[in-house]
GROMACS .gro file of C-alpha atoms in nm:
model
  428
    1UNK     CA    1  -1.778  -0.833  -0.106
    2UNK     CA    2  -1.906  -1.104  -0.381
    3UNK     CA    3  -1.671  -1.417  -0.359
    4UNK     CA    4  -1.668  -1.593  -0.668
    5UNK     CA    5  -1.959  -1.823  -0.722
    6UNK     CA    6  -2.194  -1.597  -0.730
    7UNK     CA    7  -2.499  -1.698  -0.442
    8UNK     CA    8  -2.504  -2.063  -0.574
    9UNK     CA    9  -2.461  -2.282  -0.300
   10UNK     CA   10  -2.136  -2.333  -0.384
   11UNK     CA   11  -2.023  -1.984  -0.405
   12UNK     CA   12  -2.212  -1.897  -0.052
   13UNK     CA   13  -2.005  -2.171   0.100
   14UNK     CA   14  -1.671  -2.023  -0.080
   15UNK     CA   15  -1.806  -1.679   0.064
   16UNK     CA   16  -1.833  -1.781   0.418
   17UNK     CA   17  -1.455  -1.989   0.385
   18UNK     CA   18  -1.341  -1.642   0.289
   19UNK     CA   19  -1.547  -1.489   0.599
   20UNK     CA   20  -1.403  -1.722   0.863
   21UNK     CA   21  -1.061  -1.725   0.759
   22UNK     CA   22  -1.071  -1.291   0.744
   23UNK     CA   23  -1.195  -1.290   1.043
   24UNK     CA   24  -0.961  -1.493   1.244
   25UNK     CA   25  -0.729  -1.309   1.021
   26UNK     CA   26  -0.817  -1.008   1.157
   27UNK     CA   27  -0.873  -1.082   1.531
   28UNK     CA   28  -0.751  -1.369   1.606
   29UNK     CA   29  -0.712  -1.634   1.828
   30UNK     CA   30  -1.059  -1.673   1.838
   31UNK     CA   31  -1.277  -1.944   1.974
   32UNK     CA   32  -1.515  -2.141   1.738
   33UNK     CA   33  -1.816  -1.981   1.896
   34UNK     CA   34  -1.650  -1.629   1.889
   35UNK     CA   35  -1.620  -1.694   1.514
   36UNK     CA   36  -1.961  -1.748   1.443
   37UNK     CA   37  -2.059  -1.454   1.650
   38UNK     CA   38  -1.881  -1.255   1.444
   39UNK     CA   39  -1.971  -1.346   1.097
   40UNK     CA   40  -2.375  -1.389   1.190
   41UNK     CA   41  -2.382  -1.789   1.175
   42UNK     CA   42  -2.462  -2.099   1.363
   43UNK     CA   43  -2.181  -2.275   1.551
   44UNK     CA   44  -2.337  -2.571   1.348
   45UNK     CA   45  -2.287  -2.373   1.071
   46UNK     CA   46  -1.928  -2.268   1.156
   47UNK     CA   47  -1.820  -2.577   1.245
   48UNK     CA   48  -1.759  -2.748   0.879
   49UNK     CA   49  -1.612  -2.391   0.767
   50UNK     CA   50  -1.390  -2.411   1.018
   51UNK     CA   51  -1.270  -2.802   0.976
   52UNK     CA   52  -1.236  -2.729   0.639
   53UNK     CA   53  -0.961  -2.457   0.696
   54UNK     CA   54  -0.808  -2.659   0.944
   55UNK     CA   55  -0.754  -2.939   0.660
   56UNK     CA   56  -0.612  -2.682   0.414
   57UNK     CA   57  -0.348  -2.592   0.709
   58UNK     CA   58  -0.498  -2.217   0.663
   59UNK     CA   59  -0.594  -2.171   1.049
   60UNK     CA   60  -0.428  -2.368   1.329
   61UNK     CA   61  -0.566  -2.447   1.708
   62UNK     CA   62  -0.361  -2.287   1.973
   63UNK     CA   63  -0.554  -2.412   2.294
   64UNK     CA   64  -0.855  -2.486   2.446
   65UNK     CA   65  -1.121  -2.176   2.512
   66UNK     CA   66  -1.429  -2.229   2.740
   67UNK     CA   67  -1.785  -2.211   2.579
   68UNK     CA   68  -1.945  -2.113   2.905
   69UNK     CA   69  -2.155  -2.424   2.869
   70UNK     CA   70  -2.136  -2.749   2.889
   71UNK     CA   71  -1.977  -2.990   2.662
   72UNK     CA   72  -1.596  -2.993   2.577
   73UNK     CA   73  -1.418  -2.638   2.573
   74UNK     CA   74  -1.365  -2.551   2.193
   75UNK     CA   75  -1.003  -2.512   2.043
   76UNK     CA   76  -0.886  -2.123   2.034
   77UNK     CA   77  -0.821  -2.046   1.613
   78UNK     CA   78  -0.582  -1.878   1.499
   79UNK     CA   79  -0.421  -1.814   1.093
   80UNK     CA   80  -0.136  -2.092   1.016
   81UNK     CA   81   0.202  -1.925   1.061
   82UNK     CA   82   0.289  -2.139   0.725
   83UNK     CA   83   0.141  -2.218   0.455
   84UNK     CA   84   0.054  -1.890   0.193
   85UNK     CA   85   0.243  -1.561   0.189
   86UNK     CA   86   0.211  -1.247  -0.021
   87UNK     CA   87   0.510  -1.114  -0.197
   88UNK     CA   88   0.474  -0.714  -0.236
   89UNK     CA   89   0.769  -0.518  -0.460
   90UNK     CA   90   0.808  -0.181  -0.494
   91UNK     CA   91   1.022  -0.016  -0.795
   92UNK     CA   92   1.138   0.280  -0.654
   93UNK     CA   93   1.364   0.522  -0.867
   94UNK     CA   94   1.658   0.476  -0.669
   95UNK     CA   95   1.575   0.135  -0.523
   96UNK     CA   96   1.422  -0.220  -0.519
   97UNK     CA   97   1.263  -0.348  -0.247
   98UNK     CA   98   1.051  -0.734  -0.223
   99UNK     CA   99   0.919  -0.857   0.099
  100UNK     CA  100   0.688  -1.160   0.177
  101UNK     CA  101   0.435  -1.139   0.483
  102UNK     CA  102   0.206  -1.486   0.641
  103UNK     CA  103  -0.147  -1.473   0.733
  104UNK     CA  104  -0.068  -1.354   1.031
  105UNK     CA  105   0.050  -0.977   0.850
  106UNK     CA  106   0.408  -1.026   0.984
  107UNK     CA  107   0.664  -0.940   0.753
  108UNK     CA  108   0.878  -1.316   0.727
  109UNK     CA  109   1.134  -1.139   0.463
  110UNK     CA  110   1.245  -0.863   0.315
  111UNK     CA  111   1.533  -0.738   0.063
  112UNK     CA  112   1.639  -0.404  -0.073
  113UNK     CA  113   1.876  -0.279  -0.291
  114UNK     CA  114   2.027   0.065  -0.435
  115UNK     CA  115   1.917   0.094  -0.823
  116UNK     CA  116   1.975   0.307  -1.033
  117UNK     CA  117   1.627   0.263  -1.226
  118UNK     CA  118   1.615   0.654  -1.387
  119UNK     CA  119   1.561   0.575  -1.734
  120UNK     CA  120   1.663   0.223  -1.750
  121UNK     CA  121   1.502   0.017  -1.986
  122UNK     CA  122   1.228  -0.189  -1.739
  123UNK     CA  123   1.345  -0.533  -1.853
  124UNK     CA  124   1.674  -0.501  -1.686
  125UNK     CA  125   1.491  -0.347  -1.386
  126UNK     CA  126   1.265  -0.700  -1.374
  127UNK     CA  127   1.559  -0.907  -1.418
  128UNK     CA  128   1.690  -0.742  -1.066
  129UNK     CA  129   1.362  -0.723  -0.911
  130UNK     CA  130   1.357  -1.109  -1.000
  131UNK     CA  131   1.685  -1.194  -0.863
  132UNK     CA  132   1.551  -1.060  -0.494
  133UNK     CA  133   1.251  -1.190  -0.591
  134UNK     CA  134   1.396  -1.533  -0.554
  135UNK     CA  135   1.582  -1.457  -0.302
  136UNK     CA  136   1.304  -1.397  -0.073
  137UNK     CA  137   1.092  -1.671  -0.225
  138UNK     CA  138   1.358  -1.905  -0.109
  139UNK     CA  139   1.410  -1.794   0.224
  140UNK     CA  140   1.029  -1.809   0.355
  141UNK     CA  141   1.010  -2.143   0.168
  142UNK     CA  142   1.258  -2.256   0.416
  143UNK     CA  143   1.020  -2.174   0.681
  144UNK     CA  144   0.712  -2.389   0.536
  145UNK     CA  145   0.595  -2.069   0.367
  146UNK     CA  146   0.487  -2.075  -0.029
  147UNK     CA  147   0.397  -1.774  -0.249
  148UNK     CA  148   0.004  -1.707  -0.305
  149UNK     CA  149   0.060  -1.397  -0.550
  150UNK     CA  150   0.260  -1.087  -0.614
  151UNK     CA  151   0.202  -0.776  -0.600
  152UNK     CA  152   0.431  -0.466  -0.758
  153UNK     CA  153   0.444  -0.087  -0.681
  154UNK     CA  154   0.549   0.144  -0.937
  155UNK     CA  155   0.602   0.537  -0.930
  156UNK     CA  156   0.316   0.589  -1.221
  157UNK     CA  157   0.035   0.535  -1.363
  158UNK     CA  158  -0.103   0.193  -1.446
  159UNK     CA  159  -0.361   0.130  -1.667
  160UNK     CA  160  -0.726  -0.036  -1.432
  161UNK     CA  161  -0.707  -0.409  -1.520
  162UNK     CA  162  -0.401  -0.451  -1.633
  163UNK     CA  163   0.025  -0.548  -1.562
  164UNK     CA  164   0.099  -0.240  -1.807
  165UNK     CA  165   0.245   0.124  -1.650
  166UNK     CA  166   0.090   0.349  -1.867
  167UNK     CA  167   0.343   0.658  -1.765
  168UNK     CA  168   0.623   0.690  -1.517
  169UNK     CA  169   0.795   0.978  -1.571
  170UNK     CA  170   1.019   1.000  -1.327
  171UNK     CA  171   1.077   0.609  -1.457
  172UNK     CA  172   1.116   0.733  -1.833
  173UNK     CA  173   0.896   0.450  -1.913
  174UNK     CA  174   0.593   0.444  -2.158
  175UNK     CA  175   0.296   0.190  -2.216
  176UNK     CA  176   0.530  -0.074  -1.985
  177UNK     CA  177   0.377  -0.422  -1.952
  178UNK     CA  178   0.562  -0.558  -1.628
  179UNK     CA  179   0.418  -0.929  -1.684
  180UNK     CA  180   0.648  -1.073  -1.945
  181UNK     CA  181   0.972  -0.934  -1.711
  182UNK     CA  182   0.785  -1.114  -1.420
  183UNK     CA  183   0.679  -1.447  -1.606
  184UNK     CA  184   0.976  -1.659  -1.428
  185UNK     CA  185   0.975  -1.481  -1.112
  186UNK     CA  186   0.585  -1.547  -1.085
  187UNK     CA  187   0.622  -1.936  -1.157
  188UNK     CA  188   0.712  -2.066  -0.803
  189UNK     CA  189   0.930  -2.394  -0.803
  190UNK     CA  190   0.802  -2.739  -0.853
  191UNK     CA  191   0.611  -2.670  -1.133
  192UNK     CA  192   0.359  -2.488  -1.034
  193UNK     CA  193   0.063  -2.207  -1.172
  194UNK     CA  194   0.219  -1.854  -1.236
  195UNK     CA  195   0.108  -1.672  -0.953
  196UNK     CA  196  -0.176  -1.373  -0.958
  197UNK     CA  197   0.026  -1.091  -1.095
  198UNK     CA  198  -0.093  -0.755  -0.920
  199UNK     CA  199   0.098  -0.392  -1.062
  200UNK     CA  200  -0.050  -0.070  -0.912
  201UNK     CA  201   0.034   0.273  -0.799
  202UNK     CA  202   0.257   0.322  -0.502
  203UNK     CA  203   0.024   0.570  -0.378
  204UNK     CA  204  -0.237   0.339  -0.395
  205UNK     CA  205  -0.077   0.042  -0.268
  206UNK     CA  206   0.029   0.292   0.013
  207UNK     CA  207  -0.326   0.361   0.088
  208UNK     CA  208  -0.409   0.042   0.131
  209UNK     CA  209  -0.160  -0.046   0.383
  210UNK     CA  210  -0.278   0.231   0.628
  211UNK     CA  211  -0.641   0.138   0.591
  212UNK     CA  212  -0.477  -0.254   0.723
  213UNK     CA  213  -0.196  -0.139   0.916
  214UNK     CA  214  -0.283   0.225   1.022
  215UNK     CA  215  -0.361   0.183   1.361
  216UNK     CA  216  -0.167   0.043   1.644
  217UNK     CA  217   0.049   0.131   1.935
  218UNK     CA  218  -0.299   0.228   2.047
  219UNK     CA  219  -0.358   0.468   1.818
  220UNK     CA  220  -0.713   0.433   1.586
  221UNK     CA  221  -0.650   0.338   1.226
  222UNK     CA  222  -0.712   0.594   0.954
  223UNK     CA  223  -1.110   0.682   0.927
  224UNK     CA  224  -1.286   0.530   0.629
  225UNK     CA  225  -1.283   0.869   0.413
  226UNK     CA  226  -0.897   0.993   0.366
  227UNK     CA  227  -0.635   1.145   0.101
  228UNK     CA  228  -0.353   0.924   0.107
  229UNK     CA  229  -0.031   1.188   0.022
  230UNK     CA  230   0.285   1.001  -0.087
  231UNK     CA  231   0.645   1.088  -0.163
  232UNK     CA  232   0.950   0.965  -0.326
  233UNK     CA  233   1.104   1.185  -0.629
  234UNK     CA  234   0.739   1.241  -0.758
  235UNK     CA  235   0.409   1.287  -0.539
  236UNK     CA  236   0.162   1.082  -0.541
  237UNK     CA  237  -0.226   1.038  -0.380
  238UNK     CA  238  -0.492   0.803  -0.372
  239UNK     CA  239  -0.844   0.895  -0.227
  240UNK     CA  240  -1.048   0.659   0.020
  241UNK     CA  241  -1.397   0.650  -0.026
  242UNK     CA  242  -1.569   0.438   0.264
  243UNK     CA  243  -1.305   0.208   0.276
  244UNK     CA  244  -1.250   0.139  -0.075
  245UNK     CA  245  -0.980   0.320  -0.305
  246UNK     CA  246  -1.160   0.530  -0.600
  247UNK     CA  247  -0.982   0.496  -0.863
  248UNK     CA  248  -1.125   0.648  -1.183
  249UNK     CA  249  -1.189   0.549  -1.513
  250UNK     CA  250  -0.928   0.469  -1.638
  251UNK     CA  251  -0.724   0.371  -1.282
  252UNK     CA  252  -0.572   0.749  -1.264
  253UNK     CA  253  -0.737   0.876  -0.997
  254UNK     CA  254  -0.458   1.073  -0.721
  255UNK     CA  255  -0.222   1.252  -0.941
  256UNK     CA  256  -0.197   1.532  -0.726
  257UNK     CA  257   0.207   1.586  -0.833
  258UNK     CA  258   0.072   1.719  -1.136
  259UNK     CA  259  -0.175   1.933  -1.022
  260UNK     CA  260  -0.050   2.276  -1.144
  261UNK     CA  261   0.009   2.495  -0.832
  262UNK     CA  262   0.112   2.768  -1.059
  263UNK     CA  263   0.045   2.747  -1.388
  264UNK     CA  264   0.282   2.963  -1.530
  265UNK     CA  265   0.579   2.770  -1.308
  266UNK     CA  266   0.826   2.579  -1.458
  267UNK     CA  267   0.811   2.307  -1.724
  268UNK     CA  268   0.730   1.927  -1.579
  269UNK     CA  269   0.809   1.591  -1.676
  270UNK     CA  270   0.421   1.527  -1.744
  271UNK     CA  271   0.447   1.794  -2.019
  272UNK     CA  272   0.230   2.031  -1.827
  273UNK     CA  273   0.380   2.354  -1.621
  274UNK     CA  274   0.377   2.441  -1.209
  275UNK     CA  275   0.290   2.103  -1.132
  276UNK     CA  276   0.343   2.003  -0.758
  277UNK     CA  277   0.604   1.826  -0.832
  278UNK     CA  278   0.790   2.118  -0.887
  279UNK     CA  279   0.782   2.290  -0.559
  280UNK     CA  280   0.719   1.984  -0.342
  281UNK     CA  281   0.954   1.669  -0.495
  282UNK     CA  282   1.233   1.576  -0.346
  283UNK     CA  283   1.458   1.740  -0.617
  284UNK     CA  284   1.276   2.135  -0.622
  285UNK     CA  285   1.302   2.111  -0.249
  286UNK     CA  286   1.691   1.993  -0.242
  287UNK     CA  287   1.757   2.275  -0.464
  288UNK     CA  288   1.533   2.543  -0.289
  289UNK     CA  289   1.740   2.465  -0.008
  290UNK     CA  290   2.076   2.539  -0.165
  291UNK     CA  291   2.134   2.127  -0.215
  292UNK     CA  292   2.265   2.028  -0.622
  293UNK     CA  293   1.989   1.700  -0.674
  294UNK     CA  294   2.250   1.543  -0.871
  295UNK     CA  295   2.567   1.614  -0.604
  296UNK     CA  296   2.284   1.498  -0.331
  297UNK     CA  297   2.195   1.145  -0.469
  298UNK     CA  298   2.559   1.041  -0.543
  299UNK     CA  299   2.646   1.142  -0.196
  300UNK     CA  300   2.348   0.980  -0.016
  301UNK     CA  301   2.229   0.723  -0.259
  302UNK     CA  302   1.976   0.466  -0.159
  303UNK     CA  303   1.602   0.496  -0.047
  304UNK     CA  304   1.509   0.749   0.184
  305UNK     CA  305   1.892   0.890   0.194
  306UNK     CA  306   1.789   1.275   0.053
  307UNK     CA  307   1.465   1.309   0.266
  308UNK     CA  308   1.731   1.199   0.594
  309UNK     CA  309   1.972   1.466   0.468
  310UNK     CA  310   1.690   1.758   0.435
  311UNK     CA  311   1.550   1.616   0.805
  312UNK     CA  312   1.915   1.661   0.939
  313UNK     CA  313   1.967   2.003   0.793
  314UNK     CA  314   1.667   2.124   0.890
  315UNK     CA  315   1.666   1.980   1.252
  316UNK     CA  316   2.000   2.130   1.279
  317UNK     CA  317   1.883   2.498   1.188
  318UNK     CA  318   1.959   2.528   0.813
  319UNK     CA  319   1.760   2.856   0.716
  320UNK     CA  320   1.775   2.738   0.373
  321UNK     CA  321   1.610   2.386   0.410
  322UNK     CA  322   1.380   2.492   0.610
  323UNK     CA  323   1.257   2.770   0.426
  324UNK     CA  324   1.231   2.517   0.166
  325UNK     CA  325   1.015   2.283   0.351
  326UNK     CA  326   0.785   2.593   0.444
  327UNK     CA  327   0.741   2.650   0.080
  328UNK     CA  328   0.688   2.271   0.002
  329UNK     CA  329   0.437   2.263   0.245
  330UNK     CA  330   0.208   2.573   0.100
  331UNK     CA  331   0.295   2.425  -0.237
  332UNK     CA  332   0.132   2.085  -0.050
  333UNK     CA  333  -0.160   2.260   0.064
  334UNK     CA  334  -0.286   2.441  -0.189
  335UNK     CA  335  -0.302   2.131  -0.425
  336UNK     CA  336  -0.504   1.933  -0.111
  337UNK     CA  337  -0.745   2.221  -0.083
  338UNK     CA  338  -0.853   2.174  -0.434
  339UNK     CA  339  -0.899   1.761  -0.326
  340UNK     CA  340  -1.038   1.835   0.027
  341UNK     CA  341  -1.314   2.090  -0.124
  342UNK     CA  342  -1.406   1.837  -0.403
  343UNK     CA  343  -1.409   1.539  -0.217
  344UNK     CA  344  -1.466   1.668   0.119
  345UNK     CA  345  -1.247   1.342   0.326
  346UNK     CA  346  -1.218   1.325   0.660
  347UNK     CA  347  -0.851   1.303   0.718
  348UNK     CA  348  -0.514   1.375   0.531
  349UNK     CA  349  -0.253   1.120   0.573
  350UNK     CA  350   0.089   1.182   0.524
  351UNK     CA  351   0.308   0.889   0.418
  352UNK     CA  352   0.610   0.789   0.272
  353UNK     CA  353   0.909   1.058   0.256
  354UNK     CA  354   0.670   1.250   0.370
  355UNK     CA  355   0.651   1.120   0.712
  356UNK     CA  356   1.026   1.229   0.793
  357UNK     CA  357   0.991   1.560   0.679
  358UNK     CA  358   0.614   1.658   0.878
  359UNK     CA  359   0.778   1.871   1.123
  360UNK     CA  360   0.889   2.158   0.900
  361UNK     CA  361   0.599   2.091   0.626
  362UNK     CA  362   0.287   2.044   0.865
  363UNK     CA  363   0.271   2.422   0.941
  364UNK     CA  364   0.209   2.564   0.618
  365UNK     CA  365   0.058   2.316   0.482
  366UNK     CA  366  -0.216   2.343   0.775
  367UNK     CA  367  -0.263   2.681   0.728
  368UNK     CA  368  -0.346   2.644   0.365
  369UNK     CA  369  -0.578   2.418   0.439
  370UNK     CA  370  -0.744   2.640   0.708
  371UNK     CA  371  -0.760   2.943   0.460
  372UNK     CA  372  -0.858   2.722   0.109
  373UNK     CA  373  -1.110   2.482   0.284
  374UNK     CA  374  -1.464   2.578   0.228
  375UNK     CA  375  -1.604   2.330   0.496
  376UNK     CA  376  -1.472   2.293   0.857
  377UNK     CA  377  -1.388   1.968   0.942
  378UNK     CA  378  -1.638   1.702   1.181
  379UNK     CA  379  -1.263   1.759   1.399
  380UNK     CA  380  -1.440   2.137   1.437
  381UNK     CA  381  -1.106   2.217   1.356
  382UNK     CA  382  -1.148   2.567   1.124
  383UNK     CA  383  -1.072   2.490   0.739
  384UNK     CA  384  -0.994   2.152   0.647
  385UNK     CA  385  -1.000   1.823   0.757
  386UNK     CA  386  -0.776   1.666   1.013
  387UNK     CA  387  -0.390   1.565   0.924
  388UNK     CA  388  -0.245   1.296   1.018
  389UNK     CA  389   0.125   1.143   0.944
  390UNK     CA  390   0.146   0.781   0.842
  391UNK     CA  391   0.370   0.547   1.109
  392UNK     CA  392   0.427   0.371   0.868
  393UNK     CA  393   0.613   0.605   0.628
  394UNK     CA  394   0.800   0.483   0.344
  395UNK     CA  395   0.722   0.152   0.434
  396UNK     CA  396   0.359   0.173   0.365
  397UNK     CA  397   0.378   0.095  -0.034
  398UNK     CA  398   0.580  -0.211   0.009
  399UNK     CA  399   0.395  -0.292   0.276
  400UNK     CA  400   0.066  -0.284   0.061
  401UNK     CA  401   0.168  -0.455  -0.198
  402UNK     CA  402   0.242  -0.794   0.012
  403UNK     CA  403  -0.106  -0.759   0.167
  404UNK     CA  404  -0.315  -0.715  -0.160
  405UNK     CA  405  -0.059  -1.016  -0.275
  406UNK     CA  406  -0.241  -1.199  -0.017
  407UNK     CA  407  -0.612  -1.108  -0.112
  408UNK     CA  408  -0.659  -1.447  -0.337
  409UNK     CA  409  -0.597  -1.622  -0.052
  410UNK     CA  410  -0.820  -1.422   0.189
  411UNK     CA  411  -1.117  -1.357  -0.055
  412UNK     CA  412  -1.113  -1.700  -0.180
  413UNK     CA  413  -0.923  -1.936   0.060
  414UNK     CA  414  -0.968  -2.301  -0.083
  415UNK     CA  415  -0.928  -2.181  -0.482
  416UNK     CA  416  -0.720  -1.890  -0.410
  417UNK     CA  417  -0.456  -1.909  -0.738
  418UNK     CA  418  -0.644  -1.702  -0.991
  419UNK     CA  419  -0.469  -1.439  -1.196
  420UNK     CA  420  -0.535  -1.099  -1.089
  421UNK     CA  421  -0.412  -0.795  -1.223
  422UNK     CA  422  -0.527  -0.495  -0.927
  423UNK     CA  423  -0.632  -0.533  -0.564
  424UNK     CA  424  -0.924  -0.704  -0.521
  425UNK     CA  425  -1.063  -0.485  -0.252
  426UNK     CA  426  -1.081  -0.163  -0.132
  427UNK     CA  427  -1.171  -0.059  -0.528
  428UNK     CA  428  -1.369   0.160  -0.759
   0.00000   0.00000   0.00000
């Protein structure tokens, strides 16, 4: 990864800021000499890189390490607990959602609320979002914590390089540009620079988080070569290419919900027929299983509240839900056998709404991947690749988008405050 500068002397040194501070980041507390390990340089070389940081209130001592030589031990480093945070949002159709996360990749705040955002206009959408917006901005300020960018999710397509949502259809909104709706909510108080602005794909942003956040509890993060499979009404992908999202020409890549599973199926929002969607959205699999989408929502409103209802009912035996979630599934996995045979990834990972429902969708999804596959997986398993569901389930947009908020700070940590309108890493 280039920092800006370019290999001027001045843009190595930016580089190797941006090196330290990801690194500590990453596996910190470190010791000084631990850091320069890492990263390939001199302890003389570390050393101003490291002071530097210090000054900026970026990284933080926590206690004395031994060199194993002689000389005075060397202060343990470790990422400031203040200082910079990333504020990720995520429009959902039903819901708004902002949280703010430190250095450290701890969440330090977080808001939701029920919305009814279904073909509302998006500028009184932003003028919510912006109300919780502020509200979180204020509470990590009160903990020595100050916005470095934002970053927003959106169920759609956004256009690569841009604020503007090309086409959300389960949104009803067309050629959206988010910014203007942002403006105030991006300009934090005292008078200072709008922040970077970041809008993206849920699925992407979703993708992102598990190749950050995948692992843990002792279990290995996602490998660097994976289909990303997310749900809320719509469904949504994003491919991993060694580590980095591909993401097309235009920024379309992973709209597997509109992937026609039968082309002769019913009509779709997109305008096309049999799409995914169809047989695998929340709404064709609460009516497969007897459920009225409309009845559903008003009695379980809120994020996640129709994906807990199907888990209940099917948990608790209903034939019809589950022989809804069978079909979902072998809708599911004949649209990844087209990806897995074209791209050939290691792993499948199943996240958002997803998640709740693997149980009763993992079988036949599976098995269409075991008859569809061309290639047998490295796993050895027969017919497809290995799949995997996401611990961090609906979560994982939101999630993403507070991390890539924090990407200014991390690729360029002394001049981080440049606009930016997509993550800028893990790209194609």
């Amino acid at each position: 990864m280039t920092a800006p500068g370019g290999d001027t002397q001045h843009g190595i040194r930016r580089r190797n800021l941006a090196r330290v501070l990801r690194t500590v980041a990453a596996e910190g507390p470190l010791s000084r000499p631990a850091v320069a390990a890492r990263i390939g340089l001199t302890r003389a070389g570390v050393a101003p890189l490291v002071d530097e940081l210090l000054r900026a209130g970026l990284l933080v001592e926590t206690g004395r390490a031994a060199t194993g030589g002689r000389g005075r031990p060397g202060g343990e480093l470790a990422v400031s607990d203040r200082g910079p945070a990333g504020l990720g949002a995520e429009i959902g159709v039903d819901h708004l959602a902002v949280c703010a996360v430190d250095l450290r990749g701890r969440v330090r705040a977080r808001v939701a609320a029920e919305a009814a955002n279904r073909h509302s206009a998006p500028g009184p959408v932003l003028r919510r979002l912006s109300a919780l917006l502020a509200e979180v901005t204020d509470a990590i300020g009160a903990e020595g914590l100050r916005p470095a960018g934002l970053a927003v999710a959106v169920p759609g397509l956004v256009a690569r390089g841009t604020t503007t949502v090309v086409h959300a259809p389960n949104l009803g909104w067309r050629a959206a540009d988010l910014a203007p709706g942002l403006a105030g909510a991006t300009v934090p108080r005292g008078g200072c620079p709008a922040l970077p602005l970041t809008v993206e794909n849920e699925a992407n942003l979703g993708a992102l988080a598990e190749l950050r956040l995948g692992g843990g509890d002792g279990q290995p993060g996602p490998p660097p070569d994976f289909v990303h499979v997310s749900a809320e009404i719509g469904i949504g992908a994003a491919v991993v290419v060694d580590g980095q999202l591909l993401r097309g020409a235009r920024g379309f890549a992973g709209e597997l919900g509109h992937v026609p599973v039968h082309p002769d199926g019913p009509a779709c929002g997109c305008g096309g027929r049999g799409c995914l969607e169809q047989y695998a959205g929340e709404e064709a699999v609460l009516r497969a299983g007897g459920l009225a989408p409309g009845r559903a929502a008003a009695a379980h409103p809120g994020p996640g509240a129709r994906i807990g209802l199907l888990a209940r009912r099917a948990a608790d035996g209903d034939t019809a839900v589950v022989r809804a979630l069978h079909e979902a599934g072998t809708a599911l996995g004949i649209a990844l056998a087209g990806a897995v045979n074209l791209l050939d990834p290691r792993a499948v990972v199943l996240g958002g709404a997803l998640a709740g429902l693997a149980p009763w969708i993992l079988p036949s999804l599976e098995r269409e991947l075991a008859l569809r596959t061309a290639v047998a997986a490295d796993s050895g398993r027969a017919g497809g690749p290995a799949v995997a569901v996401s611990r961090l389930g609906a979560d994982g947009p939101l999630l993403g988008a507070a991390h890539a908020a924090l990407q200014t700070v991390l690729d360029d940590p002394l001049h981080a405050g440049t606009p930016a309108h997509s993550p800028r890493n893990g790209t194609r």
